[in-house]
Structure formats: C-alpha cells, structure tokens
XYZ file of N, CA and C in Angstrom:
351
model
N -3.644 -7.046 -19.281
C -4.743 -6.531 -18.484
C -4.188 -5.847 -17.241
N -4.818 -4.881 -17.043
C -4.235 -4.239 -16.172
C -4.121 -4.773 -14.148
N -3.105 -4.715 -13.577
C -3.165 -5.587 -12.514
C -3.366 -4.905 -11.672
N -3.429 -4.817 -10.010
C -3.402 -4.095 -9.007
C -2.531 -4.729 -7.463
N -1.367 -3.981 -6.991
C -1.151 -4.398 -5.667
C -2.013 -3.834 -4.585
N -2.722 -4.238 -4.247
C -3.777 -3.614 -2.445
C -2.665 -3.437 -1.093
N -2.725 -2.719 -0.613
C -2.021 -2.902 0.955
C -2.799 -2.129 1.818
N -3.156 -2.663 2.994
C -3.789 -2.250 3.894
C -2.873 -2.132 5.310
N -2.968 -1.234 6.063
C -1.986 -1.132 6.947
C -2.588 0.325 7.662
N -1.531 0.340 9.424
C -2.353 1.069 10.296
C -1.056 2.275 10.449
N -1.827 3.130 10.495
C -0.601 4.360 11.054
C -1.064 5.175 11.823
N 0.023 5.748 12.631
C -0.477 6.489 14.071
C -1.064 8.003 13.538
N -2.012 8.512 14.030
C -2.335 9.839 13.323
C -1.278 10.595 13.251
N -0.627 11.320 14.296
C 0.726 11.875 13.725
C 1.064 11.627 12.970
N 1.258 10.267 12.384
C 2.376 10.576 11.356
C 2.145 10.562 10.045
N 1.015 11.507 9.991
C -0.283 11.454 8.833
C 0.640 12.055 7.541
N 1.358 13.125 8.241
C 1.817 13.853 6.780
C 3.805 12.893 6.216
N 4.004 12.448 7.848
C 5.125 11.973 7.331
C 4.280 10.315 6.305
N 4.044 10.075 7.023
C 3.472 9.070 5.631
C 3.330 9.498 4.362
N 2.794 10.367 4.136
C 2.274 11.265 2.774
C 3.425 11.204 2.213
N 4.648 12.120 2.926
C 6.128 12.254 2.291
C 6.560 10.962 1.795
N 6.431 9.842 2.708
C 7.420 8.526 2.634
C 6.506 7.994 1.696
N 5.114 8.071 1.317
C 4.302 7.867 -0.219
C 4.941 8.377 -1.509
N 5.001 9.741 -1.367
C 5.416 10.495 -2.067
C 7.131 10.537 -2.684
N 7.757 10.199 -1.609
C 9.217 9.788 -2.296
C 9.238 8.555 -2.805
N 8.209 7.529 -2.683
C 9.003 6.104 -3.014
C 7.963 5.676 -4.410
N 6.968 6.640 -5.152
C 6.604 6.705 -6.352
C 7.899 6.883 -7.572
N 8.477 7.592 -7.258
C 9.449 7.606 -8.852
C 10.050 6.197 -8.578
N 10.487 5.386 -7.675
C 11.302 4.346 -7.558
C 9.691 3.477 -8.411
N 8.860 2.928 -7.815
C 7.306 2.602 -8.522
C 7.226 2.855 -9.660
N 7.443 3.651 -10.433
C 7.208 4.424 -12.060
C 8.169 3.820 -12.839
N 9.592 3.639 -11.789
C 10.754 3.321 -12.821
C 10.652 1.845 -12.890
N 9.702 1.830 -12.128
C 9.205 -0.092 -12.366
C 8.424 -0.293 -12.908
N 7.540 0.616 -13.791
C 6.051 0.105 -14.499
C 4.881 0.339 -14.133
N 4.776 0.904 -12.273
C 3.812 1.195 -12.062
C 3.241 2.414 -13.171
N 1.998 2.668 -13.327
C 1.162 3.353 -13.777
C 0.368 4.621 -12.558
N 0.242 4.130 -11.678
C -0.518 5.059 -10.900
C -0.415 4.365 -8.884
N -0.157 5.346 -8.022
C 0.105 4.814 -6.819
C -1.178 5.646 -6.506
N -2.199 5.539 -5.541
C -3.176 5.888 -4.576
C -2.912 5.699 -2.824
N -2.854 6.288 -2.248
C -2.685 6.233 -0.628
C -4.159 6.767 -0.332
N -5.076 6.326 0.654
C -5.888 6.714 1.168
C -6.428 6.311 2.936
N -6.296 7.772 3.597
C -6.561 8.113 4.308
C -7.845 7.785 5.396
N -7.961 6.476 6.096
C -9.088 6.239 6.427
C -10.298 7.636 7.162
N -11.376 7.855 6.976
C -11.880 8.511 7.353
C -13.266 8.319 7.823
N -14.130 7.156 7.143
C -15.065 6.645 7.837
C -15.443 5.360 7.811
N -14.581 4.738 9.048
C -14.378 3.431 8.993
C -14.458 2.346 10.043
N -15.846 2.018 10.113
C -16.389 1.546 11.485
C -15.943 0.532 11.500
N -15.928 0.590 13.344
C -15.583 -0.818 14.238
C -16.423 -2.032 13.998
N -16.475 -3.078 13.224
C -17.193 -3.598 12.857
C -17.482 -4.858 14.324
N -18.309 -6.441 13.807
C -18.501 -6.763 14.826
C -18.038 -8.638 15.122
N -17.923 -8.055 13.869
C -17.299 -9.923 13.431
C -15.311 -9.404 12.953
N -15.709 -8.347 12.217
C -14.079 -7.879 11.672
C -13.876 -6.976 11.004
N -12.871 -6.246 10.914
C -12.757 -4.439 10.021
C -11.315 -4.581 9.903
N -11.168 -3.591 9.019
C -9.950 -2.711 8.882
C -8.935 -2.568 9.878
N -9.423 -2.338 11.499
C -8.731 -2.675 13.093
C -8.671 -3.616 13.210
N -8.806 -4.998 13.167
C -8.381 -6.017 13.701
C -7.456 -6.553 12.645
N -8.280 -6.545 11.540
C -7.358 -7.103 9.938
C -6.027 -6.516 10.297
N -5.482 -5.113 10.920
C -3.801 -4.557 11.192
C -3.667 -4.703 12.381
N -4.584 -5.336 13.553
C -3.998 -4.922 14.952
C -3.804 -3.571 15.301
N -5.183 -2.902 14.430
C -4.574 -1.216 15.158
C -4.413 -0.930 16.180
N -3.768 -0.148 16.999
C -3.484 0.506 18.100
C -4.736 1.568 18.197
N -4.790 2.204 19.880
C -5.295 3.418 19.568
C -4.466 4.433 19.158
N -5.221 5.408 18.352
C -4.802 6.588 17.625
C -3.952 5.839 16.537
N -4.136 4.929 15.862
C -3.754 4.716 14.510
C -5.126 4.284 13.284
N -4.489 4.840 12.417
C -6.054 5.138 11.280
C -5.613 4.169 10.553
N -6.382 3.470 10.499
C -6.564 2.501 8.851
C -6.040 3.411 7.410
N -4.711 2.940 6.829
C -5.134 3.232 5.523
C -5.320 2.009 4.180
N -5.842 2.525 3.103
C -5.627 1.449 2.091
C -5.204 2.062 0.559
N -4.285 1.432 0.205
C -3.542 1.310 -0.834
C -3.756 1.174 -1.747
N -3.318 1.098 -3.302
C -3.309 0.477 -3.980
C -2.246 1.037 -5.314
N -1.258 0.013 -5.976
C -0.546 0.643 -7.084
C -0.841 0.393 -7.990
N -1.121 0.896 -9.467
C -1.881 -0.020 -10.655
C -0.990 -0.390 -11.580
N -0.639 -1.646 -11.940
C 0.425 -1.688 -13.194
C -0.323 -1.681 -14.704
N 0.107 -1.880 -15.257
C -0.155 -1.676 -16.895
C -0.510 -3.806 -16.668
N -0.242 -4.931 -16.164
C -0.563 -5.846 -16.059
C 0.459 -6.883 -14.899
N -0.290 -8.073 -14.832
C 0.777 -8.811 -13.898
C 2.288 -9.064 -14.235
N 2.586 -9.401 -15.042
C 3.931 -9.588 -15.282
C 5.049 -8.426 -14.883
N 4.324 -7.291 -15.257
C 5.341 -5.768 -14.593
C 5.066 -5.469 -13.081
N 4.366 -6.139 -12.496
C 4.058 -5.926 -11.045
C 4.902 -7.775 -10.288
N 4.653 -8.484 -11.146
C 5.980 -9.042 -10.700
C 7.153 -9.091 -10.599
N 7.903 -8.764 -11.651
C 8.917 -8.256 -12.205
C 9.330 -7.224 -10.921
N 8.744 -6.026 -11.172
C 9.214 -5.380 -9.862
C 8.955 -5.597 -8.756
N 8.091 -6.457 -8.338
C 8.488 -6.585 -6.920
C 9.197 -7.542 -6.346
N 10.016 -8.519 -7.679
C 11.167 -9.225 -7.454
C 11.930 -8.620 -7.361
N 12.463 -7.684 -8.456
C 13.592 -6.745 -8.301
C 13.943 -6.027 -6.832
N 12.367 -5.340 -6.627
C 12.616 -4.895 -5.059
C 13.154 -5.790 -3.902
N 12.327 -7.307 -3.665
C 13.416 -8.238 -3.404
C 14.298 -8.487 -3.243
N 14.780 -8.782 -4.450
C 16.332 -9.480 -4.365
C 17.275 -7.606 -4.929
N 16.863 -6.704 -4.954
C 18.127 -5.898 -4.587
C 17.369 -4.910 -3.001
N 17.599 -5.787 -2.106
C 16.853 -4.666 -0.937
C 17.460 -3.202 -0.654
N 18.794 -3.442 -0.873
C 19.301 -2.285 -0.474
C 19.411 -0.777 -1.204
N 18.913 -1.139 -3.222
C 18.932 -0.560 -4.085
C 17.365 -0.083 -3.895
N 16.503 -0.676 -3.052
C 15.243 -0.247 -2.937
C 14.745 -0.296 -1.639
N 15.526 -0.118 -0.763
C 15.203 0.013 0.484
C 14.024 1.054 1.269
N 13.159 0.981 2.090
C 12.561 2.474 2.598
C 12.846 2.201 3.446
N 14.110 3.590 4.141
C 14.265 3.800 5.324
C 12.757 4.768 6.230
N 13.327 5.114 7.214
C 12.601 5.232 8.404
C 10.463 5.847 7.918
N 10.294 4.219 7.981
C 8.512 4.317 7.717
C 8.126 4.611 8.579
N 6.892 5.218 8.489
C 6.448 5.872 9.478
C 5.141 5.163 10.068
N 5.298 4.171 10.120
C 4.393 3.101 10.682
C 4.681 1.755 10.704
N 4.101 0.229 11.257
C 5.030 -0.952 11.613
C 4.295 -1.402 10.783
N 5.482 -1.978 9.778
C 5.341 -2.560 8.530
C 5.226 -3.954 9.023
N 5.118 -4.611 9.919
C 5.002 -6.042 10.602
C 3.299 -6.084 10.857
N 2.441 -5.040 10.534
C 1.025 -5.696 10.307
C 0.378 -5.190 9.568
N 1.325 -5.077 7.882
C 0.594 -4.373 6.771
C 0.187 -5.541 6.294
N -0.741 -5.706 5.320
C -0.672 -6.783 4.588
C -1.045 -6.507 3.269
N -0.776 -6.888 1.673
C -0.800 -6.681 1.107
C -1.180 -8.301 -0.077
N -1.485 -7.711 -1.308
C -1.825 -8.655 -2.047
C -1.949 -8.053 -3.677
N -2.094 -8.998 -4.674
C -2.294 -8.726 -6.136
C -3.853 -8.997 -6.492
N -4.511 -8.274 -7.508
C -5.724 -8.138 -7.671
C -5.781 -7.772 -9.102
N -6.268 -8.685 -9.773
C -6.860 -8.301 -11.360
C -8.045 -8.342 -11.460
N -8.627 -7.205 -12.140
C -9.936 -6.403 -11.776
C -11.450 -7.807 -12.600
N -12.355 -7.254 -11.776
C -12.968 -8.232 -12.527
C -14.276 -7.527 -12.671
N -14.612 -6.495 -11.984
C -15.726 -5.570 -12.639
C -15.158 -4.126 -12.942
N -14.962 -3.295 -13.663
C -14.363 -1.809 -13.721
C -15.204 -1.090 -14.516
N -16.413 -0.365 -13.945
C -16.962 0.584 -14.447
C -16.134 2.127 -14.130
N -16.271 2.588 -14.841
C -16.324 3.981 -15.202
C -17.195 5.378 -15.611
C-alpha cells in the first residue's frame, strides 16, 4: 500500500527559489530509493490561527513561509529502507547548504486512509 513521508517546515522568503533548487537536486537521490513522487509546496494561504497553525507548529520567524511536503513511496517498507540507508550512510546522502533551519522541520510517515480521486 502505498505510504507517505509529510514534512512541514519554515523558510525565509528569499530563499524561495534556492529551496526549489535544493528540492530539485535531492529527488534523483529519492527515486534511487523508491520514492515514487516528491511534492514541495509553497505556503500561500495560510492563516495565523488562534489556538495553533503552521507558525507556531515551525517557530516561524518573520518573513519565513510555511511549506509542506510530502514524498510518496510505492509502500512502508521502501520508505523505511531508505530512510535508514540515508541514516546510517550520512555522508553518501548528505544535503549540504539548506536553505532553511532544519532544527524546526518536522516530519512523519502516513498511510493513506481516505484517497479519492
């Protein structure tokens, strides 16, 4: 069944397109692991809520946008698999210079439980 990693995390508007790039290069490393499909999305209308949002869930800063994530594997076992591998070889899968502080992303696994189409 097909699985999903979520990550939610804050980035400064500047560094809107270098994010895009540092998305964009670290998919073939993702593919050669099983992922099926990577999504990055761009917060764009995403209110300050009053109990809790998207800003507090990362500690956004001002001028950093919410984005949210998600990679789809073909099922759990290949989304574990690689993200042990990424693990335990850090340096064979390293991402150098991100363009946002990976110290208040947070992320998680998700197997779908309604999927219309």
């Amino acid at each position: 069944m097909t699985y999903y990693t979520g990550f939610v995390l804050p980035v400064p508007a500047e560094n809107k397109q270098a994010y895009a790039d540092h998305a964009t290069a670290s998919w073939p490393m993702f593919k050669r692991l099983g992922a099926l499909r990577m999504v990055e999305c761009w917060g764009e209308d995403v209110p300050h809520g009053e109990q809790t949002d998207f800003y507090r869930a990362t500690n956004a800063r001002e001028g950093e946008v919410p984005m949210f994530s998600w990679i789809e594997w073909p099922d759990r076992q290949t989304a574990d698999a690689a993200w042990a591998r990424i693990m335990e070889d850090t340096q064979s899968f390293r991402m150098t210079d991100m363009p946002f502080d990976g110290m208040r992303m947070f992320w998680g696994g998700f197997s779908p439980l309604v999927d219309e189409r």
